[in-house]
XYZ file of C-alpha atoms in Angstrom:
782
model
C 124.492 85.818 101.616
C 125.216 86.057 105.342
C 125.168 82.878 107.379
C 122.340 82.655 109.920
C 121.795 80.792 113.147
C 118.218 79.368 113.394
C 118.329 79.470 117.177
C 117.914 83.330 116.993
C 114.153 83.902 117.360
C 114.285 87.624 118.067
C 115.779 89.777 115.357
C 115.790 93.453 114.547
C 114.977 93.920 110.875
C 116.108 96.704 108.739
C 112.984 97.366 106.961
C 113.935 99.943 104.315
C 115.005 100.392 100.725
C 118.190 99.575 98.786
C 120.168 96.580 99.999
C 117.232 95.427 102.138
C 119.591 93.619 104.487
C 118.953 92.373 107.970
C 119.686 94.599 110.959
C 120.303 92.813 114.296
C 120.780 94.351 117.644
C 124.355 94.225 119.076
C 123.285 91.469 121.551
C 122.589 89.156 118.784
C 125.396 89.790 116.339
C 127.404 86.923 117.572
C 124.616 84.558 116.747
C 123.707 86.058 113.365
C 126.565 87.188 111.089
C 124.638 89.841 109.046
C 125.869 92.820 107.098
C 124.634 95.891 108.583
C 122.581 98.366 106.503
C 122.204 102.116 106.905
C 118.433 101.711 106.433
C 116.038 101.927 109.370
C 113.336 101.934 110.861
C 113.663 98.771 112.985
C 111.309 96.298 114.337
C 111.456 92.857 115.908
C 110.641 89.574 114.271
C 109.439 88.029 117.488
C 108.004 84.644 116.796
C 108.574 83.606 120.354
C 106.217 86.231 121.658
C 103.618 85.360 118.866
C 103.952 81.607 119.706
C 103.530 82.311 123.462
C 100.360 84.414 122.952
C 98.895 81.818 120.673
C 99.649 79.045 123.157
C 97.911 80.940 125.880
C 94.870 81.592 123.724
C 94.634 78.066 122.475
C 94.690 76.629 125.925
C 91.860 79.020 126.930
C 89.712 78.205 123.887
C 90.633 74.592 123.718
C 90.249 74.392 119.971
C 92.332 74.416 116.821
C 92.927 77.977 115.454
C 92.755 79.320 111.946
C 95.803 81.113 110.636
C 94.086 84.553 110.969
C 93.191 83.716 114.574
C 96.798 82.876 115.385
C 98.220 86.072 114.018
C 95.468 88.352 115.261
C 95.168 86.728 118.830
C 98.941 86.388 118.904
C 98.955 90.285 118.919
C 96.525 90.640 121.880
C 97.459 93.227 124.499
C 96.171 90.792 127.163
C 95.941 87.312 125.858
C 95.203 85.882 129.388
C 91.986 87.906 129.963
C 90.711 89.130 126.527
C 87.221 88.080 125.885
C 87.269 86.401 122.482
C 84.052 85.650 120.513
C 84.174 85.923 116.700
C 81.751 88.612 115.400
C 80.951 89.868 118.779
C 83.748 91.132 121.101
C 86.226 93.866 120.567
C 89.893 92.911 120.719
C 92.631 95.095 122.036
C 95.633 94.575 119.802
C 99.228 95.644 119.559
C 100.123 95.926 115.782
C 103.833 95.818 114.918
C 103.880 98.785 112.562
C 101.947 101.544 110.736
C 102.038 102.597 107.111
C 100.402 105.747 105.613
C 99.989 106.945 102.053
C 100.475 110.588 101.363
C 96.818 111.572 100.875
C 95.767 110.056 104.256
C 99.092 110.727 106.051
C 98.534 114.442 106.041
C 95.404 114.144 108.351
C 96.935 111.387 110.364
C 100.107 113.463 111.004
C 98.072 116.543 111.781
C 96.099 114.507 114.417
C 99.330 113.053 115.830
C 100.683 116.518 116.116
C 97.600 117.537 117.936
C 98.181 114.642 120.438
C 101.122 116.401 121.844
C 103.355 113.266 121.825
C 107.009 113.751 120.989
C 107.576 110.499 118.907
C 105.803 107.456 117.378
C 105.791 104.388 119.627
C 105.944 101.777 116.748
C 107.833 101.781 113.381
C 106.001 103.806 111.023
C 106.355 105.048 107.447
C 104.873 107.517 104.935
C 104.571 106.669 101.273
C 104.243 109.307 98.523
C 102.009 107.675 95.899
C 98.644 109.345 95.756
C 99.335 112.960 94.635
C 100.969 112.190 91.271
C 98.619 112.768 88.405
C 98.995 110.659 85.276
C 99.196 112.900 82.278
C 102.005 112.396 79.653
C 104.447 109.848 81.168
C 106.331 109.041 84.215
C 109.245 111.307 84.275
C 107.387 114.533 83.325
C 104.452 113.658 85.548
C 106.683 113.011 88.545
C 108.531 116.256 88.094
C 105.208 118.147 87.869
C 103.848 116.553 90.945
C 106.991 117.384 92.985
C 106.455 121.122 92.043
C 102.588 121.162 92.537
C 102.722 119.261 95.781
C 105.989 120.728 97.227
C 104.326 122.297 100.342
C 102.728 118.875 101.230
C 105.714 116.712 100.613
C 107.838 119.135 102.713
C 105.262 118.895 105.577
C 105.237 115.101 105.400
C 108.963 114.852 105.227
C 109.614 117.335 108.112
C 106.829 115.856 110.196
C 108.330 112.347 109.623
C 111.655 113.583 110.673
C 110.411 115.193 113.856
C 108.228 112.483 114.959
C 110.366 109.420 113.970
C 108.515 108.318 110.885
C 110.275 106.988 107.741
C 109.553 108.807 104.541
C 109.366 107.290 101.077
C 109.648 110.117 98.485
C 107.510 110.668 95.526
C 108.495 108.231 92.797
C 109.333 105.391 95.228
C 106.177 103.482 94.393
C 102.800 102.506 95.580
C 102.538 101.916 99.366
C 101.315 98.318 99.082
C 104.106 97.285 96.761
C 106.715 98.966 99.032
C 105.287 97.131 102.043
C 105.399 93.803 100.226
C 109.028 94.410 99.206
C 110.254 95.643 102.543
C 108.098 95.435 105.464
C 105.504 92.577 105.335
C 106.446 89.106 106.513
C 104.693 85.982 107.682
C 102.985 86.618 110.970
C 103.470 90.399 111.201
C 100.456 92.623 112.139
C 100.547 95.968 110.193
C 97.811 98.578 109.864
C 97.877 101.103 106.998
C 95.741 104.192 106.200
C 94.610 102.725 102.840
C 91.740 100.216 102.165
C 94.138 97.971 100.107
C 96.706 97.414 102.918
C 95.522 93.724 102.969
C 97.868 93.358 99.967
C 100.475 92.135 102.550
C 98.389 89.034 103.128
C 100.268 87.621 100.114
C 103.260 87.321 102.432
C 101.335 85.629 105.241
C 100.799 88.951 107.191
C 97.661 90.356 108.699
C 97.665 93.807 107.166
C 94.448 95.802 107.770
C 93.263 99.152 106.255
C 92.132 101.848 108.782
C 91.531 105.481 109.202
C 94.021 108.008 110.230
C 92.808 108.167 113.834
C 93.307 104.466 114.231
C 96.899 104.912 112.963
C 97.377 107.681 115.493
C 96.297 105.326 118.345
C 98.825 102.819 117.328
C 101.559 105.380 116.755
C 100.736 106.713 120.229
C 101.319 103.272 121.872
C 97.672 102.782 122.593
C 96.036 99.319 122.135
C 94.136 99.285 118.834
C 90.572 97.998 118.914
C 89.206 95.642 116.260
C 85.790 93.835 116.465
C 86.893 90.162 116.612
C 86.705 88.986 112.965
C 84.816 86.055 111.648
C 86.824 83.914 109.374
C 85.756 82.976 105.869
C 87.670 80.010 104.426
C 88.278 79.808 100.740
C 89.534 76.339 99.781
C 91.569 76.202 96.646
C 92.102 72.910 94.696
C 93.564 72.336 91.192
C 96.129 74.466 89.474
C 96.180 77.809 87.679
C 97.014 77.436 84.037
C 96.691 79.198 80.664
C 94.900 82.566 80.620
C 93.639 82.078 84.092
C 95.470 84.170 86.700
C 95.468 84.880 90.427
C 93.290 87.983 89.721
C 90.581 85.657 88.471
C 90.309 84.039 91.882
C 89.312 87.179 93.593
C 87.102 88.298 90.705
C 85.279 85.036 91.109
C 85.079 85.395 94.853
C 83.779 88.988 94.478
C 81.004 87.625 92.292
C 80.043 85.133 95.017
C 80.318 87.198 98.101
C 79.400 90.670 96.684
C 80.780 94.087 97.911
C 79.551 93.490 101.417
C 79.741 89.627 101.833
C 83.178 89.892 103.562
C 82.228 92.586 106.114
C 83.392 91.795 109.524
C 85.452 88.777 108.359
C 88.911 87.817 107.413
C 89.157 85.736 104.303
C 91.661 82.893 104.707
C 92.738 80.935 101.667
C 93.962 77.458 102.068
C 94.122 74.050 100.289
C 96.436 72.402 97.703
C 95.679 74.988 95.103
C 97.521 77.705 97.004
C 100.867 76.347 95.946
C 100.169 77.074 92.275
C 99.986 80.830 93.084
C 103.140 83.059 93.255
C 103.601 85.173 96.301
C 102.776 88.478 94.426
C 99.682 86.553 92.995
C 98.627 86.003 96.516
C 99.107 89.621 97.200
C 96.864 90.510 94.287
C 93.975 88.317 95.708
C 94.388 89.748 99.174
C 94.507 93.313 97.848
C 91.169 93.089 96.075
C 89.622 91.479 99.084
C 88.862 95.087 100.110
C 86.218 94.996 97.423
C 84.140 92.386 99.251
C 84.289 94.399 102.458
C 86.694 91.865 104.212
C 88.628 93.081 107.240
C 91.691 91.564 105.513
C 92.754 88.408 103.674
C 95.643 86.092 104.225
C 97.538 83.064 102.798
C 99.509 80.420 104.659
C 103.278 80.534 104.672
C 104.761 78.266 101.887
C 107.721 77.965 99.548
C 106.482 80.746 97.201
C 106.690 83.218 100.128
C 110.135 81.919 101.138
C 111.406 82.464 97.614
C 110.092 85.907 97.456
C 111.565 86.778 100.856
C 114.942 85.451 99.648
C 114.683 87.400 96.387
C 113.977 90.669 98.169
C 116.884 90.339 100.615
C 115.196 88.821 103.511
C 116.364 85.245 103.508
C 117.005 85.318 107.216
C 113.270 85.997 107.966
C 112.464 83.101 105.596
C 114.847 80.827 107.611
C 113.173 81.967 110.810
C 109.713 81.399 109.391
C 110.788 77.925 108.359
C 111.544 77.141 111.994
C 108.150 78.513 113.118
C 106.184 77.191 110.061
C 103.561 75.433 112.228
C 102.655 78.875 113.712
C 102.196 80.417 110.238
C 99.641 77.988 108.816
C 96.160 77.042 110.037
C 95.752 74.183 112.639
C 94.296 70.950 111.279
C 90.575 70.751 112.223
C 90.180 74.519 112.613
C 86.685 75.726 111.849
C 85.601 78.643 109.535
C 82.404 80.584 109.717
C 81.786 80.028 106.018
C 83.640 77.947 103.320
C 83.864 78.567 99.618
C 85.470 75.997 97.407
C 87.259 76.867 94.044
C 88.676 74.357 91.644
C 91.406 76.234 89.887
C 91.382 73.572 87.029
C 87.879 74.818 86.041
C 88.213 78.546 86.841
C 88.025 80.637 83.629
C 89.492 84.267 83.078
C 87.095 86.783 84.515
C 86.234 90.454 83.961
C 84.054 92.348 86.477
C 82.084 95.575 85.871
C 81.014 98.154 85.061
C 80.376 100.476 87.979
C 80.888 97.816 90.771
C 83.618 95.301 91.309
C 81.414 92.376 92.172
C 79.479 92.105 88.718
C 81.444 89.152 87.569
C 81.572 87.748 84.001
C 83.645 85.137 82.307
C 85.814 86.913 79.556
C 84.081 84.634 77.067
C 80.608 86.135 77.950
C 81.234 89.748 78.565
C 80.967 90.695 74.850
C 77.372 89.443 74.493
C 76.369 90.725 77.991
C 77.640 94.108 76.908
C 75.621 94.015 73.709
C 72.533 93.017 75.699
C 72.959 95.942 78.185
C 74.021 98.570 75.710
C 77.535 98.935 77.227
C 80.097 100.375 74.599
C 81.970 97.491 73.017
C 84.884 99.519 71.801
C 87.790 99.657 74.398
C 89.063 103.120 74.463
C 91.901 102.632 77.048
C 93.625 99.571 78.553
C 95.372 100.300 81.815
C 97.715 97.875 83.524
C 99.431 98.279 86.921
C 98.174 99.713 90.185
C 98.767 98.236 93.677
C 96.720 95.175 92.659
C 98.670 94.057 89.575
C 102.107 95.592 89.073
C 104.568 92.873 90.146
C 107.297 91.560 88.029
C 105.241 88.547 87.095
C 102.202 90.715 86.029
C 104.470 92.758 83.736
C 106.123 89.856 82.249
C 102.860 88.047 81.401
C 101.430 91.310 79.785
C 104.787 91.751 77.892
C 104.498 88.130 76.563
C 101.044 88.977 75.121
C 102.416 92.178 73.571
C 105.369 90.485 72.132
C 103.180 88.021 70.266
C 101.235 90.885 68.707
C 104.420 92.794 67.842
C 105.816 89.747 66.129
C 102.851 89.794 63.759
C 103.118 93.607 63.172
C 100.178 94.456 65.419
C 99.853 97.320 67.996
C 97.180 98.251 70.370
C 93.983 99.635 68.944
C 93.166 101.172 72.281
C 95.269 103.669 74.218
C 97.432 101.668 76.635
C 99.095 102.771 79.932
C 101.587 100.952 82.196
C 101.954 101.847 85.953
C 104.930 100.077 87.626
C 104.207 99.421 91.377
C 107.504 100.489 92.701
C 110.860 101.987 91.609
C 112.312 98.531 92.049
C 109.738 97.014 89.604
C 110.316 99.920 87.220
C 114.059 99.665 87.182
C 113.878 95.904 86.794
C 111.329 95.589 84.045
C 113.315 98.306 82.100
C 116.548 96.323 82.634
C 114.867 93.086 81.473
C 113.235 94.495 78.398
C 109.558 94.401 79.418
C 109.166 98.123 79.365
C 110.577 98.257 75.771
C 107.989 95.584 74.618
C 105.003 97.228 76.370
C 106.084 100.682 74.853
C 106.545 99.358 71.352
C 102.956 97.859 71.419
C 101.709 101.301 72.174
C 102.012 101.519 75.973
C 103.007 104.666 77.886
C 104.916 104.008 81.149
C 103.486 106.227 83.930
C 105.128 107.250 87.246
C 105.484 104.625 90.078
C 102.241 105.837 91.700
C 98.585 105.121 92.036
C 97.570 107.420 89.001
C 94.248 106.536 87.186
C 93.362 103.794 89.761
C 92.374 106.522 92.258
C 91.310 109.226 89.721
C 94.752 110.830 89.378
C 94.334 110.811 85.654
C 94.180 113.968 83.306
C 92.247 112.114 80.706
C 91.559 114.058 77.420
C 90.456 111.499 74.760
C 86.734 111.686 75.714
C 84.507 114.332 76.916
C 82.740 114.309 80.324
C 79.418 112.570 79.811
C 80.526 110.527 76.703
C 79.739 106.847 77.075
C 82.988 104.801 76.728
C 84.589 101.655 78.019
C 87.953 101.132 79.710
C 89.551 98.004 80.927
C 91.981 97.934 83.778
C 93.961 95.653 86.096
C 92.883 97.864 89.036
C 90.743 96.837 91.987
C 87.870 99.235 92.112
C 85.543 100.605 89.306
C 82.976 102.730 90.929
C 81.177 105.342 88.851
C 83.514 108.175 87.771
C 86.324 106.753 90.087
C 89.090 106.587 87.481
C 88.442 109.672 85.272
C 85.655 111.619 86.910
C 83.370 110.737 84.028
C 80.229 109.116 85.193
C 79.641 107.610 81.653
C 82.883 105.729 81.631
C 82.188 101.963 81.937
C 85.231 100.648 83.736
C 86.001 96.812 83.811
C 88.669 95.173 86.056
C 90.445 92.136 85.034
C 94.031 90.674 84.901
C 96.847 92.582 83.204
C 97.232 89.933 80.476
C 93.543 90.169 79.627
C 93.768 94.019 79.604
C 96.728 93.755 77.205
C 94.850 91.369 74.862
C 91.659 93.584 74.844
C 93.709 96.742 74.249
C 95.260 95.047 71.192
C 91.970 93.826 69.959
C 90.108 97.002 70.861
C 86.880 95.352 71.704
C 85.070 93.627 74.605
C 83.967 90.957 72.195
C 87.485 89.538 71.896
C 88.129 86.239 73.852
C 91.792 85.483 73.658
C 91.232 81.789 74.439
C 89.215 81.246 71.276
C 89.289 84.243 68.933
C 91.781 85.316 66.307
C 93.505 88.524 65.526
C 94.315 89.606 62.120
C 97.918 90.818 61.258
C 98.464 93.683 58.775
C 99.327 91.219 56.071
C 95.882 89.574 56.534
C 97.176 86.510 58.431
C 94.851 85.351 61.231
C 96.532 84.256 64.430
C 95.651 83.323 67.915
C 97.514 84.429 70.910
C 99.161 81.731 73.031
C 98.542 81.838 76.697
C 100.673 84.328 78.576
C 103.820 83.369 80.432
C 106.123 85.321 82.833
C 108.823 84.694 85.381
C 107.535 84.713 88.957
C 110.757 86.644 89.914
C 113.652 87.982 87.890
C 116.433 85.515 87.089
C 118.893 88.135 88.295
C 118.311 90.090 91.528
C 115.903 92.929 91.542
C 117.428 96.335 90.462
C 116.501 98.713 93.307
C 116.632 101.783 91.055
C 117.031 105.117 92.655
C 117.269 105.542 96.363
C 114.055 107.120 97.507
C 113.889 106.439 101.202
C 114.570 109.077 103.945
C 115.231 107.841 107.459
C 114.304 110.041 110.347
C 117.129 111.259 112.619
C 117.664 109.602 116.036
C 116.413 112.788 117.738
C 113.907 115.124 116.057
C 112.827 117.191 118.997
C 114.643 120.307 117.773
C 112.937 120.117 114.320
C 110.090 122.460 113.282
C 107.109 121.576 111.301
C 105.591 124.656 109.810
C 102.065 124.924 108.600
C 101.191 128.362 107.199
C 97.853 129.886 108.256
C 97.430 131.111 104.765
C 97.937 127.764 103.150
C 95.072 126.108 101.152
C 96.608 122.762 101.280
C 97.261 122.286 105.049
C 95.426 123.313 108.095
C 96.168 122.640 111.813
C 93.188 120.918 113.529
C 90.868 122.444 116.041
C 89.327 119.998 118.566
C 85.700 119.135 117.996
C 83.153 120.129 120.619
C 82.249 117.637 123.343
C 78.828 116.135 123.732
C 76.480 118.328 125.577
C 75.259 115.517 127.954
C 71.709 115.661 126.521
C 69.754 113.926 123.838
C 70.137 115.426 120.355
C 66.942 117.379 119.493
C 65.403 118.413 116.127
C 68.204 117.396 113.845
C 67.493 118.289 110.169
C 67.880 115.598 107.408
C 70.728 117.031 105.367
C 70.223 114.436 102.677
C 68.504 111.065 102.408
C 70.976 109.153 100.183
C 69.557 106.785 97.560
C 71.556 103.600 96.641
C 75.247 102.925 96.624
C 77.247 105.485 98.609
C 80.942 104.743 98.734
C 83.632 106.971 100.327
C 84.202 108.220 96.752
C 80.600 109.533 96.825
C 81.126 111.072 100.338
C 84.563 112.629 99.684
C 85.703 112.359 96.050
C 89.479 111.890 95.234
C 90.910 112.995 91.898
C 91.271 116.768 91.840
C 90.158 116.978 95.557
C 93.268 115.084 96.737
C 95.158 118.334 96.858
C 93.049 119.344 99.856
C 93.458 116.315 101.946
C 95.542 118.184 104.491
C 93.054 121.054 104.801
C 89.792 119.995 106.489
C 87.847 123.032 105.680
C 88.599 123.189 101.966
C 88.206 119.535 101.308
C 84.813 119.623 103.103
C 83.603 121.411 100.015
C 83.315 118.059 98.340
C 81.194 116.413 101.119
C 78.622 114.145 99.587
C 78.695 115.881 96.301
C 78.459 112.510 94.514
C 75.585 110.989 96.516
C 72.188 110.633 94.910
C 69.389 112.649 96.698
C 66.341 110.309 97.167
C 64.131 113.436 96.815
C 64.963 114.191 93.122
C 67.517 111.577 91.917
C 70.022 114.401 91.572
C 73.525 114.770 92.724
C 74.737 117.709 94.857
C 71.229 119.214 94.849
C 69.398 119.310 98.131
C 66.804 121.621 99.696
C 67.806 124.087 102.276
C 64.986 123.863 104.783
C 65.709 127.183 106.373
C 65.515 129.182 103.058
C 63.481 127.017 100.811
C 66.075 127.150 98.120
C 68.094 124.263 96.576
C 71.852 124.248 96.837
C 74.923 122.011 96.915
C 75.216 119.659 99.894
C 78.263 121.330 101.435
C 76.783 124.742 100.986
C 73.503 123.768 102.798
C 75.501 121.993 105.517
C 77.539 125.229 106.003
C 74.427 127.258 106.253
C 72.819 124.896 108.786
C 76.034 125.060 110.865
C 76.338 128.873 110.709
C 72.639 128.986 112.029
C 73.403 126.337 114.799
C 71.289 123.822 113.150
C 72.668 120.320 113.504
C 71.929 117.569 110.990
C 71.893 113.977 110.070
C 72.464 111.925 106.900
C 70.175 108.995 106.058
C 71.684 106.232 103.883
C 71.234 102.817 102.334
C 73.147 99.440 102.562
C 76.863 99.113 102.982
C 77.173 102.897 103.457
C 80.832 104.041 103.183
C 82.294 101.055 101.268
C 85.508 101.522 99.349
C 88.455 103.638 100.424
C 89.663 103.941 104.031
C 89.584 107.818 103.680
C 88.612 109.298 107.088
C 87.779 112.612 105.352
C 84.455 111.016 104.697
C 83.967 111.150 108.496
C 85.822 114.265 109.312
C 83.940 116.310 106.844
C 80.428 115.665 108.108
C 81.650 116.294 111.738
C 83.284 119.490 110.686
C 80.202 120.805 108.919
C 77.891 120.154 111.840
C 76.762 116.545 111.350
C 75.738 114.563 114.441
C 74.626 111.067 113.154
C 74.714 108.975 110.137
C 71.650 106.647 110.125
C 71.681 103.888 107.438
C 70.646 100.320 106.728
C 74.225 98.885 107.199
C 77.850 100.208 107.243
C 81.069 99.205 105.783
C 83.609 98.383 108.651
C 86.289 101.069 108.242
C 83.825 103.919 107.631
C 81.793 102.975 110.688
C 84.903 103.073 112.832
C 86.004 106.328 111.405
C 82.693 107.994 112.229
C 83.005 106.883 115.826
C 86.597 108.110 116.068
C 85.398 111.674 115.099
C 82.613 111.859 117.615
C 79.668 111.027 115.188
C 76.965 108.529 115.784
C 76.877 105.800 113.163
C 73.481 104.110 113.721
C 71.481 101.544 111.794
C 67.795 100.974 111.450
C 66.688 98.068 113.571
C 64.086 97.465 110.773
C 65.784 98.276 107.526
C 62.382 99.278 106.017
C 62.296 102.250 108.358
C 64.544 103.979 105.834
C 61.408 104.411 103.761
C 59.676 106.318 106.625
C 62.131 109.107 106.636
C 61.199 112.168 104.592
C 63.632 114.889 103.404
C 61.867 117.602 105.543
C 61.762 115.583 108.658
C 63.243 116.674 112.047
C 64.879 113.849 114.057
C 65.571 113.724 117.832
C 68.021 111.014 119.043
C 66.869 109.718 122.461
C 68.551 107.468 124.960
C 72.009 109.135 124.895
C 71.962 109.932 128.635
C 72.001 106.165 129.326
C 74.170 105.225 126.225
C 75.550 101.848 126.840
C 76.883 98.997 124.678
C 74.153 96.670 123.379
C 71.260 99.006 124.287
C 69.411 100.582 121.239
C 68.621 104.260 120.883
C 65.565 105.785 119.516
C 64.741 108.233 116.811
C 61.573 110.477 117.275
C 60.763 111.399 113.745
C 58.702 114.649 113.329
C 57.034 114.910 109.985
C 56.145 118.332 108.522
C 52.404 117.396 108.584
C 52.521 117.356 112.348
C 52.621 113.603 112.734
C 55.530 111.816 114.396
C 56.781 108.264 114.952
C 59.498 106.576 116.847
C 62.150 104.336 115.278
C 64.558 101.896 116.898
C 68.201 102.566 116.061
C 71.013 100.003 116.658
C 74.665 100.685 117.311
C 77.971 98.779 117.815
C 79.600 101.102 120.203
C 81.717 99.593 123.105
C 82.404 101.390 126.298
C 85.723 102.843 125.041
C 84.072 104.147 121.929
C 81.208 105.667 123.896
C 83.860 107.743 125.723
C 85.046 109.015 122.351
C 81.602 110.116 121.582
C 81.269 111.974 124.874
C 84.760 113.571 124.539
C 83.837 114.729 121.026
C 86.387 112.521 119.331
C 88.872 109.733 119.988
C 91.695 112.255 119.837
C 89.928 114.522 122.525
C 89.674 111.413 124.691
C 93.452 110.625 124.187
C 94.266 114.154 125.374
C 91.953 113.855 128.502
C 93.797 110.640 129.413
C 97.130 112.341 129.274
C 96.146 114.855 132.029
């Protein structure tokens, strides 16, 4: 390993694949003897700047800071003058880098192209992980995906080359695992166009999921806005042991906070229990923090992170982090807005579901609860992997359970799939024998991609509508998410519990107490799982799957065919007329949970993520209509006929009738996909009026020139009727903190006025007036 001088506080990092060695600028090579790598892009690890900003803010606030505050406020555009009030003010921030997965990168890059800018202003990467459908196995599925998605991959590759964005080819792995292995480090601020970007918090980073328009702001060099987060502290005591895993911590926290309990807050883990969790285990916890609505989650820098950095070829960053360790942990005496305490000695293995990730059960109880509720007990499929649980340690612990069964002559009763998180993980678990064990017990190793976790699963063992149970180590289990079957009862748990339940074939099996029966009749109990945190030998990087952009891409072309059904250049949205919005139709009044999966489904629709008009044909087709409890069946009030939601919206638009959507609580929870905002705007929507919003979706709606509004009195939701017309008043004096009004005209001739709240600041109001944030960006260029 190269020697390193700790006095160097500003280093350029080669943040890429392969050797993962440190890059330093020529000015610093005398102080840091580091082998140079051919991999880029580069960024600065600049703890001096972070420390300086934190010192400025701490002097102003005159109080100890949480770790999240240090990193967030350390990235302020103007630390001297920024108004800072947790939960109230908007912060203008300068993130260090941007990462985009291929399904969201298409629209992000199309928007960046529309901006007219020649090159990204911060290091940025594209990761091909979402478009690979799990069907028969990794090799064949990857080859098929490359063929089916060639047009999209070529677009992303060429756009990356032209605009200075690194490109991770299909097969490289899941974006969040790649970030952890290459780009995340303690104190960095990264935004990613995927809701599980917080995975990087396992390395002490502030990594936040955003929509593509936010990514465009940062890539354009514009300060990025974030409402100043509150901070929820989770104090961990005791030690993880036995069947209890890091996943159980977030499963328990999800049960406590629910799917919206973390909204507007960063969850900060601290306390003596932290040291019993591996770095990748911390990443698992932060990853699934998206399921409680948290802005992000983070752990303090410790020896586990240092070891992981060293093992992934970034020992110099670890040495630098050691020097600035006080900056990378919370101050003593810092205050949290809420504190949850968990004793890891007492924590039991958990399994959450079905249909929502916050319905928490101890594994010991889920069988009886399933019986009481009529949930199918037979486990049809067990699936391990995903961005949440696909580390070397995860695979090792799962393999240790599988090996015990194999030694007794048992294989899985359920189908069993294994999804490695990255090419590096795939190559290393293959070299070290884990893949062989998992295959022999009945597992099929899938491509290094998202696969079934996001609905990219060509499942054929059950018919659509057939009730069945699957158990996964994924993060999200909304209705029909994994296999497009609304009758599938999906449960999320740790990889080792998934493996045990797949072997036993039933939810009633508790591996801590129950026995399995070998083919010879012998009854035996599984020992608690074990697995190395990191490989004894170095990681095997596997195939080189990274493409670095050329130094100058201005002469390169990015072609989008007008005849393409996968890609479509964007046309600017219309500007605000300057008047109140009159006589808006209620397109649909949504009943109950409405995630971004309900608003813009994934699975087979992913192929259209780069073509706004085509993907708009899935708008709200999963949402429940309060009028008839049906999905994708609403009344067209111009014709009197019932039709699909996108069809009615298109008819209204063609007849110059604007419309609104009315929704329930935590509207837009789940994925960061901005298509859930782009589609309503494209099809003529003007406002989304709900009881409450999920953070990312609310911002995405603002970015596209829509009005996300909330009922001042949540019970006013009940006053809206499907055949109402709404006029939104007060827009001519639209200002931050001042509510708007909805004049509701009922079909019987009566009308009433409802108060509507909003969270727009002055900048966001300019987005609305311009028609979108992108329109406003272009205005400011002239």
